[in-house]
Coordinates of C-alpha atoms in Angstrom, one line a residue:
Chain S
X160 CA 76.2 106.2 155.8
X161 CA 77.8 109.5 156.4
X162 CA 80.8 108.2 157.8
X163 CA 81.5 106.0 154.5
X164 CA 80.8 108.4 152.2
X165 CA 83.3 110.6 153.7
X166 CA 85.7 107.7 153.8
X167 CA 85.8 107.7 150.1
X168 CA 88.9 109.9 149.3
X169 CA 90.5 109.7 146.2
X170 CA 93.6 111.0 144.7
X171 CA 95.0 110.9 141.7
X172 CA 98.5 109.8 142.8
X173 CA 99.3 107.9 145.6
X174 CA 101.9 109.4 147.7
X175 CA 104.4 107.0 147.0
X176 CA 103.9 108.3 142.5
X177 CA 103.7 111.8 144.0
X178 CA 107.3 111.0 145.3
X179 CA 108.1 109.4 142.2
X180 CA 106.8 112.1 139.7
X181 CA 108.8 114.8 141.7
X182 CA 111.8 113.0 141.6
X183 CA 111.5 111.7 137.9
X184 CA 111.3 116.0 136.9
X185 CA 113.8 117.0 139.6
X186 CA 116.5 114.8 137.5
X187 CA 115.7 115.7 134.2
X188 CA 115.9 119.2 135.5
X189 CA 119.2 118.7 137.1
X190 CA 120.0 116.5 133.8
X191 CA 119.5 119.3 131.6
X192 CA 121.2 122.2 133.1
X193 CA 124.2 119.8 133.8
X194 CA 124.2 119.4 129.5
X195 CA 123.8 123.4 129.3
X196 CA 126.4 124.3 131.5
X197 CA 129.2 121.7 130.1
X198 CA 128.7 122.5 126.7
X199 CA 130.4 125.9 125.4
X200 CA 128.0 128.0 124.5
X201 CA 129.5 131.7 124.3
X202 CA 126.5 133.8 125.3
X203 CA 127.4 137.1 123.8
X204 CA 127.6 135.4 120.3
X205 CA 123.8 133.9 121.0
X206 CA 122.7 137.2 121.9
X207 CA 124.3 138.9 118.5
X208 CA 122.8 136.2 116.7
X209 CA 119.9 137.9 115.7
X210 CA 122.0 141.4 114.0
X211 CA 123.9 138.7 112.7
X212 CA 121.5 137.1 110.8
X213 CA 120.7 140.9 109.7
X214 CA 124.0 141.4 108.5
X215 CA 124.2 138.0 106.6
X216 CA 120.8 138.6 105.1
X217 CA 122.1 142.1 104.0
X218 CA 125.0 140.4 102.0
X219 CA 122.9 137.5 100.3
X220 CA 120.6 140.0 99.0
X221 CA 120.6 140.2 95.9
X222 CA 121.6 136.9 94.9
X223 CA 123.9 136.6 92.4
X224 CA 122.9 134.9 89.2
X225 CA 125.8 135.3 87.4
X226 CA 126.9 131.5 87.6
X227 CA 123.5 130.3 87.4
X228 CA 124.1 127.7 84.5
X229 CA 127.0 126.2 86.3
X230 CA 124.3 126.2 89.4
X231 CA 121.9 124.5 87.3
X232 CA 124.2 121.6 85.6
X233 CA 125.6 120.6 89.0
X234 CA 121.3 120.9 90.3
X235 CA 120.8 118.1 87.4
X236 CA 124.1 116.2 88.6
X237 CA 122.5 116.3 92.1
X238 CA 119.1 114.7 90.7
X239 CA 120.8 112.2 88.8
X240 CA 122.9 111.2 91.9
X241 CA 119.7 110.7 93.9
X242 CA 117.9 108.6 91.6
X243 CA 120.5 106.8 90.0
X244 CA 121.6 105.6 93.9
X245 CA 117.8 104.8 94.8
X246 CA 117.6 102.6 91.6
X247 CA 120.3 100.6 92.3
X248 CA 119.1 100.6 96.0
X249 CA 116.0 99.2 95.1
X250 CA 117.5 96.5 93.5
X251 CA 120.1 95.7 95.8
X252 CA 117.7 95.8 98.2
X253 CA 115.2 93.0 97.1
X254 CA 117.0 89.9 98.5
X255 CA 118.5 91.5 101.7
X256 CA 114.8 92.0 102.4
X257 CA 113.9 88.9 101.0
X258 CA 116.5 86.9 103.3
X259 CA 115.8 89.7 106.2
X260 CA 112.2 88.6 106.3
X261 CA 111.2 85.8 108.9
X262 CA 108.5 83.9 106.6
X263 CA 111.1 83.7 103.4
X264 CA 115.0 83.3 104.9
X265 CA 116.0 80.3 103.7
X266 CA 117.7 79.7 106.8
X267 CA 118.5 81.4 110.3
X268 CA 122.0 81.9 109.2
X269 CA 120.9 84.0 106.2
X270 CA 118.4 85.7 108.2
X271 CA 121.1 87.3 110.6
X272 CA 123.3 87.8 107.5
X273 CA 120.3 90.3 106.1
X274 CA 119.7 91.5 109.2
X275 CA 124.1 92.4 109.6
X276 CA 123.1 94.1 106.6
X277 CA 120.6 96.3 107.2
X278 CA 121.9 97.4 110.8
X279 CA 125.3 98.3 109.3
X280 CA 124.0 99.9 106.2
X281 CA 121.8 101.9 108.7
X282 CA 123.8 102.6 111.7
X283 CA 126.4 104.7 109.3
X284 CA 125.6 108.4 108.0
X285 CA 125.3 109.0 104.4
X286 CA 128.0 111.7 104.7
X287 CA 130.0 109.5 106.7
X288 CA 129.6 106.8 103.9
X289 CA 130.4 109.5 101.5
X290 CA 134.2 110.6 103.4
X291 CA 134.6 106.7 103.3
X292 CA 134.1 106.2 99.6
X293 CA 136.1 109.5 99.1
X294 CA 138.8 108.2 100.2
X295 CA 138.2 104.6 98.2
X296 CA 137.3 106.1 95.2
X297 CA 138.5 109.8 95.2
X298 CA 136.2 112.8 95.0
X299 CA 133.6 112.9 92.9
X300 CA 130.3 112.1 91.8
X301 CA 131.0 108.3 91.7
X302 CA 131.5 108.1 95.8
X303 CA 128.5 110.2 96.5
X304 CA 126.0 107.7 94.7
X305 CA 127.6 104.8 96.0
X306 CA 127.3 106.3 99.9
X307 CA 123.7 107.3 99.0
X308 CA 123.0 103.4 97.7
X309 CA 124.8 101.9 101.0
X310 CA 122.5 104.1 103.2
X311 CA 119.7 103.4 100.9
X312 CA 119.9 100.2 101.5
X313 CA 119.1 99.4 105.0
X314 CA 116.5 101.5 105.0
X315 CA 114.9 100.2 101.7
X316 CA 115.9 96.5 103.0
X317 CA 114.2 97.1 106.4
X318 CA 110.7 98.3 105.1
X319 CA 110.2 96.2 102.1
X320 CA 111.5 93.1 105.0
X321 CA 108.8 94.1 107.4
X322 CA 106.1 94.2 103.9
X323 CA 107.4 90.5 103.3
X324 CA 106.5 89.7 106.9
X325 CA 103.0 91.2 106.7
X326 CA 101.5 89.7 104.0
X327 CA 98.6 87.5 103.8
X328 CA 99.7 83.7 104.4
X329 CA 96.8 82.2 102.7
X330 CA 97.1 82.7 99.5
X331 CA 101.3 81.3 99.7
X332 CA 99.2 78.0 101.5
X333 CA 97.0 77.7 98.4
X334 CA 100.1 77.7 96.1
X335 CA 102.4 75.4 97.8
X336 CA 98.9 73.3 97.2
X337 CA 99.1 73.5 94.0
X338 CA 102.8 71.9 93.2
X339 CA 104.5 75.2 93.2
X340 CA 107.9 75.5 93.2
X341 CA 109.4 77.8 95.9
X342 CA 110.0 80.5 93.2
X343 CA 106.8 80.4 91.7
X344 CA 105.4 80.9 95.1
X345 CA 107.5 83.9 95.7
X346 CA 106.5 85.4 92.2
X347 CA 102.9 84.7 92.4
X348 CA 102.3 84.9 95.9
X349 CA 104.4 86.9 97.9
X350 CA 105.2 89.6 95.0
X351 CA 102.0 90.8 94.3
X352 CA 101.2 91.6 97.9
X353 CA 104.7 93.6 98.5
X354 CA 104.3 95.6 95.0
X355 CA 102.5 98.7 96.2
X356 CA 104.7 98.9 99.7
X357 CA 108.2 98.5 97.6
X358 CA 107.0 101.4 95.1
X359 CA 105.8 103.7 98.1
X360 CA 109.1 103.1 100.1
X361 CA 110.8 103.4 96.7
X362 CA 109.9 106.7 95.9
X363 CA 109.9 107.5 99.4
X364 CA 113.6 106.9 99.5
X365 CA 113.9 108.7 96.4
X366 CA 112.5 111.9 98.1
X367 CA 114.8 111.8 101.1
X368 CA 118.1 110.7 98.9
X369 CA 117.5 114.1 96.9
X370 CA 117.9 115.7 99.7
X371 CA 120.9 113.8 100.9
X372 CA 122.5 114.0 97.9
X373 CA 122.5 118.5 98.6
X374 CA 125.0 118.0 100.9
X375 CA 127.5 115.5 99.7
X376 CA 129.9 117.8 98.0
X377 CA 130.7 119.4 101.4
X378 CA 133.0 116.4 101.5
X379 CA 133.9 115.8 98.4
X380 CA 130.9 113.7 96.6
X381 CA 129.9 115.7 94.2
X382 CA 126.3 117.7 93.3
X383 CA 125.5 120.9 94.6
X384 CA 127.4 120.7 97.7
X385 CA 130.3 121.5 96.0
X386 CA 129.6 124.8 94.5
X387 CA 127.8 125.3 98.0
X388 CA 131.2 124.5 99.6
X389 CA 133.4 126.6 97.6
X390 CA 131.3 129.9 97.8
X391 CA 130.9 129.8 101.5
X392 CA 134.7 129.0 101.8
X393 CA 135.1 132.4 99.7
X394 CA 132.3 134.1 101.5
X395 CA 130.2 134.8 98.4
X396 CA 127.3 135.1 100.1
X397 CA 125.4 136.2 96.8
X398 CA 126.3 132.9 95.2
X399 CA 125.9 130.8 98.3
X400 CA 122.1 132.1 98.6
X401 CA 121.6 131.6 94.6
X402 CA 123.0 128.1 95.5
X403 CA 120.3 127.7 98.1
X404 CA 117.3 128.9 96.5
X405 CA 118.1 126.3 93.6
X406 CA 117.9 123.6 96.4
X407 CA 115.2 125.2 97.8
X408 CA 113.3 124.5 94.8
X409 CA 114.5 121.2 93.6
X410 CA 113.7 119.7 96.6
X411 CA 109.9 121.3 96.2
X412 CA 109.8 120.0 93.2
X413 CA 111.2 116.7 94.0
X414 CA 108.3 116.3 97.1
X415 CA 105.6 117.1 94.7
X416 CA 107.0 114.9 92.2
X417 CA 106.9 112.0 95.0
X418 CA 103.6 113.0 96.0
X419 CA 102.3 112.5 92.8
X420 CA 103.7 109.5 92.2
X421 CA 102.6 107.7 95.0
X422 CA 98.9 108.8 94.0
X423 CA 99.2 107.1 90.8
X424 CA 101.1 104.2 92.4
X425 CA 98.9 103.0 95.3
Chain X
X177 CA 91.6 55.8 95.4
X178 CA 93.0 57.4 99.0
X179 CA 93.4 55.0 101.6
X180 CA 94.5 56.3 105.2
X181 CA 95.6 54.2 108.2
X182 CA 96.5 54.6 111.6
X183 CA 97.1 58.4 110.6
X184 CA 98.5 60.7 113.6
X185 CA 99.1 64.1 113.6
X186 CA 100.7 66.1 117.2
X187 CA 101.8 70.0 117.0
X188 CA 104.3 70.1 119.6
X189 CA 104.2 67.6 122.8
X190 CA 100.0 68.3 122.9
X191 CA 97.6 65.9 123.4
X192 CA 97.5 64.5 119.4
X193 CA 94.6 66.0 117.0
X194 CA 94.3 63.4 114.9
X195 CA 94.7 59.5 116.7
X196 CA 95.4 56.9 114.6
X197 CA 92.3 57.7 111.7
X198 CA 91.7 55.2 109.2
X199 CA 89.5 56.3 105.8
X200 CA 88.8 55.0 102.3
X201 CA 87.7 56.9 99.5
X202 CA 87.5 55.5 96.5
X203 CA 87.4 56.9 93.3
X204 CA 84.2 59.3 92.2
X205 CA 82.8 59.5 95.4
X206 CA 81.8 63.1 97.1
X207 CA 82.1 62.4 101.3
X208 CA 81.9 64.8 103.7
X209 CA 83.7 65.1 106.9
X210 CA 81.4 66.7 110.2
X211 CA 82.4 67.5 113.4
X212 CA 83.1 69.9 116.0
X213 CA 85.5 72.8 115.7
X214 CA 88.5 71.2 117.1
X215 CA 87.8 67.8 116.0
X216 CA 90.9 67.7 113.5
X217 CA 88.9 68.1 110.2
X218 CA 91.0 70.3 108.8
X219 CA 94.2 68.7 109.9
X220 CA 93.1 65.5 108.7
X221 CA 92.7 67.5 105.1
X222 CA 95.9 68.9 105.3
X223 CA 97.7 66.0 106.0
X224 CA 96.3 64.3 102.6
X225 CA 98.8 67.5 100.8
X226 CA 101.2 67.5 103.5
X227 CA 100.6 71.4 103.7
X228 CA 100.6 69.4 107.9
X229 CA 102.9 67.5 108.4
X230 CA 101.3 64.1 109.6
X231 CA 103.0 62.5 112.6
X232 CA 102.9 58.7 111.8
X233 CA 100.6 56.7 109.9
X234 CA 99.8 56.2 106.1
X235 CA 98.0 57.9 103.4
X236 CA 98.3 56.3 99.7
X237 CA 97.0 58.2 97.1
X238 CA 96.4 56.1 94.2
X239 CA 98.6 53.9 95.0
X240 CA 101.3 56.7 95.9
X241 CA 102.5 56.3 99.3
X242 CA 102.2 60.7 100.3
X243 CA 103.6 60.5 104.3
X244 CA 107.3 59.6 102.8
X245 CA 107.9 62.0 99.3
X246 CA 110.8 64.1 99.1
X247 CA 110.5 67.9 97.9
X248 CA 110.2 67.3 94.6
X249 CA 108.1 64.2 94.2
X250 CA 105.6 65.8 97.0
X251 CA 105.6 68.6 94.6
X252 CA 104.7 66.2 91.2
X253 CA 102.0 64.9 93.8
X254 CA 100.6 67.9 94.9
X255 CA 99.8 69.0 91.6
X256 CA 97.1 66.4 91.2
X257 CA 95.7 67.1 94.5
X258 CA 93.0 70.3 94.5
X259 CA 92.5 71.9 97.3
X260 CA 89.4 74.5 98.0
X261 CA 89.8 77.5 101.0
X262 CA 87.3 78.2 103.5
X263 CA 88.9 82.0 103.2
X264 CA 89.0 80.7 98.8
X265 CA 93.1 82.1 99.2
X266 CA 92.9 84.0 96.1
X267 CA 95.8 86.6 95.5
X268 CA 93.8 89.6 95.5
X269 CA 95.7 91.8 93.3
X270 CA 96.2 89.3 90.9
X271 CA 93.3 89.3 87.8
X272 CA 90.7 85.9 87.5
X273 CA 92.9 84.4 84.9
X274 CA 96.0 85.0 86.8
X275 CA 94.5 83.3 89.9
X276 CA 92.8 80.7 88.0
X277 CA 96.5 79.7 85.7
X278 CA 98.0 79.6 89.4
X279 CA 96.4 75.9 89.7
X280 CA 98.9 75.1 86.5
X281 CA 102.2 76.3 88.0
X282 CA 103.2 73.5 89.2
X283 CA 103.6 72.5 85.4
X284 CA 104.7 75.5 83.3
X285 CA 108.2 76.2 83.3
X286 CA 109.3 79.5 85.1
X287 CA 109.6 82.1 82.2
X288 CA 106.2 81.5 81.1
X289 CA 104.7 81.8 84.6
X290 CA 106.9 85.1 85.0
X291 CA 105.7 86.3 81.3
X292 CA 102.1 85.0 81.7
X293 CA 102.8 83.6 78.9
X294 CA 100.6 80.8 79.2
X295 CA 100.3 77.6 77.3
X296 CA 97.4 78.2 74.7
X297 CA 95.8 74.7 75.7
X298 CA 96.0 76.3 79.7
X299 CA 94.4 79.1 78.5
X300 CA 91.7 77.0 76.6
X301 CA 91.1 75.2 79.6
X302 CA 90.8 78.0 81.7
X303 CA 88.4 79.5 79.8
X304 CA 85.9 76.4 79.6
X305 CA 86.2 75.4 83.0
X306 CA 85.5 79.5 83.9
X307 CA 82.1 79.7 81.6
X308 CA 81.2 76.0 83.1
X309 CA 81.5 77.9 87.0
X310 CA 80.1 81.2 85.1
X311 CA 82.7 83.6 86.0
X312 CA 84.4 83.9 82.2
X313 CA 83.4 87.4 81.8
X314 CA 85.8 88.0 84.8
X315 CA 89.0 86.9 83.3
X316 CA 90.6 90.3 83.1
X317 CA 88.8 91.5 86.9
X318 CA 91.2 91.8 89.6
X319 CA 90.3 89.2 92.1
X320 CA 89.4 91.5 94.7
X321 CA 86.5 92.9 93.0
X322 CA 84.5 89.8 92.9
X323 CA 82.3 88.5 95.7
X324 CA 82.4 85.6 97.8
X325 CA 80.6 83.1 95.4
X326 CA 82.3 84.4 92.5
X327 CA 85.3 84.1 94.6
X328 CA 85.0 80.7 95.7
X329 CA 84.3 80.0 91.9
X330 CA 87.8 81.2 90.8
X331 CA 89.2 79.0 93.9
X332 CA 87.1 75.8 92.5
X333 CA 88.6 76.6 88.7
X334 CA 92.1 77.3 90.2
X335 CA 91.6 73.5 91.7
X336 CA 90.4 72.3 88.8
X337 CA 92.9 73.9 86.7
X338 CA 95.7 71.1 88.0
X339 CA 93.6 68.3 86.4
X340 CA 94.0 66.9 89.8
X341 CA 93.3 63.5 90.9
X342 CA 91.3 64.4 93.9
X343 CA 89.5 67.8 95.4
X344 CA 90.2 68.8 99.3
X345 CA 87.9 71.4 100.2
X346 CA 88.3 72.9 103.4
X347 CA 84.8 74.4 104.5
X348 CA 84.4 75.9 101.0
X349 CA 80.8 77.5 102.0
X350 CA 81.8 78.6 105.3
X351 CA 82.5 82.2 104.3
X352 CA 79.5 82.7 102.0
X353 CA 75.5 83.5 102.5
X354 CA 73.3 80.5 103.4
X355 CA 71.9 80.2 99.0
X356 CA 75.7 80.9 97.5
X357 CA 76.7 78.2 99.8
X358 CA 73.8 76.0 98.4
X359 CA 75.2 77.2 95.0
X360 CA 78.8 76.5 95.7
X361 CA 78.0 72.6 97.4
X362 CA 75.6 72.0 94.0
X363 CA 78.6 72.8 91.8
X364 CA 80.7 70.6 93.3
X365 CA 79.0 67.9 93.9
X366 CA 78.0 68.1 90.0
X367 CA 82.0 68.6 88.8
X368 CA 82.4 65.6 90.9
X369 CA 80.5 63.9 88.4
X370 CA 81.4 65.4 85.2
X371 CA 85.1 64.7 86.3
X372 CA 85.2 61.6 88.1
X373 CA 86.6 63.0 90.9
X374 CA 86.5 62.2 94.8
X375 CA 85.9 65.2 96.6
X376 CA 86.4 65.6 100.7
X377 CA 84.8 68.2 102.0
X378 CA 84.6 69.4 105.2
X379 CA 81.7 71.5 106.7
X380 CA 79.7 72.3 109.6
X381 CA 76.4 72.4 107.9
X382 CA 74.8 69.1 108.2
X383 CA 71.8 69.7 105.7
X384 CA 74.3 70.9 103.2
X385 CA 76.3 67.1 103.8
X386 CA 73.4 65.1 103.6
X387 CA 72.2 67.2 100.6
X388 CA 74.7 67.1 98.7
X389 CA 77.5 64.2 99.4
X390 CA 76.5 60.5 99.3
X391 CA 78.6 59.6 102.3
X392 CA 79.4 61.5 105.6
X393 CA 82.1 60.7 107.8
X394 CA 81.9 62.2 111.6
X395 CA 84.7 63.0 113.3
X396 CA 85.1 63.7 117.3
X397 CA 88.3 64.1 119.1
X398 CA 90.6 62.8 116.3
X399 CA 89.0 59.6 115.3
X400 CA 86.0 58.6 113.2
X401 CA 83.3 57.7 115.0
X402 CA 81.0 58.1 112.0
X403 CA 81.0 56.4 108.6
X404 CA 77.9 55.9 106.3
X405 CA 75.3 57.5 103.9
X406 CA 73.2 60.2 105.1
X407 CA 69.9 58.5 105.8
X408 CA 72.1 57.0 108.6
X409 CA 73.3 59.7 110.4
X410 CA 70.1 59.6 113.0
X411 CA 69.8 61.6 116.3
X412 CA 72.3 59.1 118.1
X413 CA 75.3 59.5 115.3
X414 CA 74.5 63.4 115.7
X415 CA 75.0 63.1 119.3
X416 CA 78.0 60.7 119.3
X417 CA 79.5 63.6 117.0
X418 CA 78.0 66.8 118.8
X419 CA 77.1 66.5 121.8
X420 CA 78.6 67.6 124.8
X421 CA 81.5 68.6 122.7
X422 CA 81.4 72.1 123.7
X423 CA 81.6 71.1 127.4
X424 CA 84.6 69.6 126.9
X425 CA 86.1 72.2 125.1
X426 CA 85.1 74.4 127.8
X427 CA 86.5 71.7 130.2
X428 CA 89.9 72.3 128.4
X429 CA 90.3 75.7 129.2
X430 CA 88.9 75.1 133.0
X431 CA 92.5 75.4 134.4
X432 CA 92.2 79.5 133.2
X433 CA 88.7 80.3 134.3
X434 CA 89.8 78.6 137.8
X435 CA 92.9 81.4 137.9
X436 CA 90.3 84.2 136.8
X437 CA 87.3 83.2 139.3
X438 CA 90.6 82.8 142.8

């Protein structure tokens, strides 16, 4: 009885995961300090960072106000980018997602067409959208809402896809029962289910596009960005943090707004 | 009048679920259809709509051949065939009179379904056949708010709404408490009636059948082994349908207990 109790030993790891574990940290070790060392990092520069900082604190302070109601016409222009792109988005949106969604693609043809869709629309950057339309339709405000819709849209297109997919199937069984046409189904089944989910991702969208939309103008696309641009190009720093504050805030104000709506929504 | 022969019904290269049935129903008459879960009940029911696509075999609906329609005419078709949920299949955030005008959208053009703009006569309709159930103070509820009887009431007034020809209720009182399920099978059974309507339905209560249908039909392994009024349906019928049917089924799944117990 001794004997087997004393036979019991148990470890954690066998020593064959022990290896494994010491292996898997040695590499991301030796994985990370390879990354450090090729990238050029002047050290001297990182260790000045911090008087830096200082320094560029020293010249924000105070900001300067003085071209506050040009700040605050291009802050509107910025807002109006972001929403009139997500509206648009939204719409666009609907069929992709409809023909993106396995239960209501007409056809597996059309379901890899919304799916081509989506992954493009997603794989590319709103800024590099926004150099692309640039260069289509010249600077401006026009090219910064049409990037912010192409982005929109595979994100939009994915989540209100994947609500399609989860609804409840009974209630689509109970109207094809009745004589339905395929339409009717859509509008009585299928679209009161999604509702609440397309509004949340809808606002949702809205929230993060507001913030996009900051930082088109550092290529051209109009808002905020551009006035950003042009006063860190001619190192006003006083402008430049004026500049940033008013983001600052309209994005607060943007998230509240968001949050609020979603309360009344869902 | 529903007449079905020689009625098959395979998902996949399986062993069929439904082997060449045969049923009658004529007109008026309220038959339930027993049997053990896996016995192809509610196949058999879906098959009558085509929401299941049948295999081979026959079914004529008044004299309407259903097995060979086309889109459109299976849709004209459908709409005079009602159909009852076990789960009632009510769009939750849809209100009573929304669900209940759903049973006429096979008939209203598509502006007036988008508007609920509904025909006045609809509306009318809706409204009597709601205070005959007793759920009319409900029209403007959202569905979701309701319980399960009152559920399963919009679900019988969404049926009845397509002035349909026949009723198919899939275990309508299998969701509910043992007296709303008495209430549910007593209102069927007496819009049956009042309409002139057959009615299948299927459950697994057997004192609810002989209650409230005048004909029960058993059904075991995909056939009807079954047929007659429910003084008939003695300790041997029981058995033919019943027994040993869970054995089987646990039979079935043998080859998966035999990999668990090596």
């Amino acid at each position: 009885m001794k004997e087997s109790v004393a036979d019991r030993v148990w470890t954690r790891y066998t020593s064959r995961q022990r290896w494994w574990r010491f292996f898997s940290f040695l590499i991301i070790a030796v994985g990370v300090s390879w990354s450090l060392g090729t990238i050029d990092i002047v050290w001297p520069w990182v260790w000045d960072a911090p008087a830096q900082i200082g320094d560029l604190f020293r010249r924000m302070v105070p900001p300067d106000v003085s071209n506050l109601g040009t700040i605050l016409r291009v802050l509107i222009e910025t807002l109006n980018i972001a929403t009139i792109a997500t509206f648009f988005a939204v719409i666009l949106s609907l069929p992709v997602a409809y023909i993106a969604a396995q239960n209501t693609t007409p056809n597996r043809f059309t379901l890899w067409l919304g799916r081509f869709i989506l992954v493009s629309s997603r794989s590319v950057n709103t800024l590099i959208w926004a150099l692309l339309f640039v260069a289509i339709f010249g600077p401006g405000v026009l090219a910064g809402i049409v990037a912010i819709m192409f982005r929109s849209l595979g994100f939009l297109g994915k989540l209100m896809g994947e609500a399609i997919e989860e609804i409840d199937r009974r209630p689509v069984e109970a109207l094809q029962a009745t004589g339905a046409s395929r339409a009717k189904v859509v509008l009585y089944a299928i679209v009161p289910q999604v509702i609440p989910t397309f509004f949340a991702v809808g606002i949702l969208r809205w929230d993060i596009n507001l913030r996009e939309s900051t930082v088109l103008g550092l290529v051209g696309a109009g808002g905020i960005g551009v006035i950003l641009q042009s006063a860190i190009d001619t190192l006003d720093w006083r402008t430049v943090a004026t500049v940033l504050l008013a983001i600052l805030v309209l994005v607060i104000a943007g998230e509240a707004l968001a949050a609020w709506l979603r309360k009344k929504v869902l | 009048m529903l007449r079905i022969s020689q009625l098959v019904k395979r998902y996949g290269n399986g062993e069929p679920v439904l082997k060449g049935l045969d049923l009658e129903v004529p007109g008026e008459s309220v038959v339930s259809i027993i049997g053990a879960s896996g016995a192809g009940k509610s196949t058999l029911l879906r098959c009558i709509n085509r929401l299941v696509e049948p295999s081979s075999g026959s079914i004529e609906l008044n004299g309407v051949e259903i097995t060979t329609l086309r889109r459109e005419e299976l849709r004209r078709t459908r709409r005079r065939i009602g159909m009852i949920f076990q789960g009632f299949n009510l769009v939750d955030r849809l209100s009573v009179m929304e669900n209940v005008q759903c049973g006429r959208l096979g008939y209203i053009p598509y502006w007036r379904a988008a508007l609920r703009r509904y025909p006045q006569e609809d509306i009318d309709r809706a409204f009597h056949l709601m205070e005959r159930v007793g759920i009319a103070h409900y029209a403007d509820k959202r569905a979701d708010e309701l319980s399960g009887g009152e559920r399963q009431r919009v679900g019988v007034v969404r049926a009845l709404m397509q002035d349909p020809d026949i009723l198919l209720a899939d275990e309508p009182t299998a969701s509910l408490d043992p007296v709303t399920s008495r209430q549910i099978m007593e209102l069927l059974q007496k819009l049956a009636a009042e309409l002139h309507l057959p009615v299948l339905i299927n459950i697994h209560n057997v004192g609810e059948a002989r209650e409230y249908t005048e004909r029960i039909v058993g059904m075991r392994f995909g056939k009807l082994i079954f047929d007659g009024k429910p003084e008939d349906l003695d300790q041997d019928a029981m058995d033919a349908v019943y027994s040993g049917t869970s054995e089987d089924a646990a039979r079935q799944h043998t080859p998966n207990s035999e990999a668990l117990a090596t």
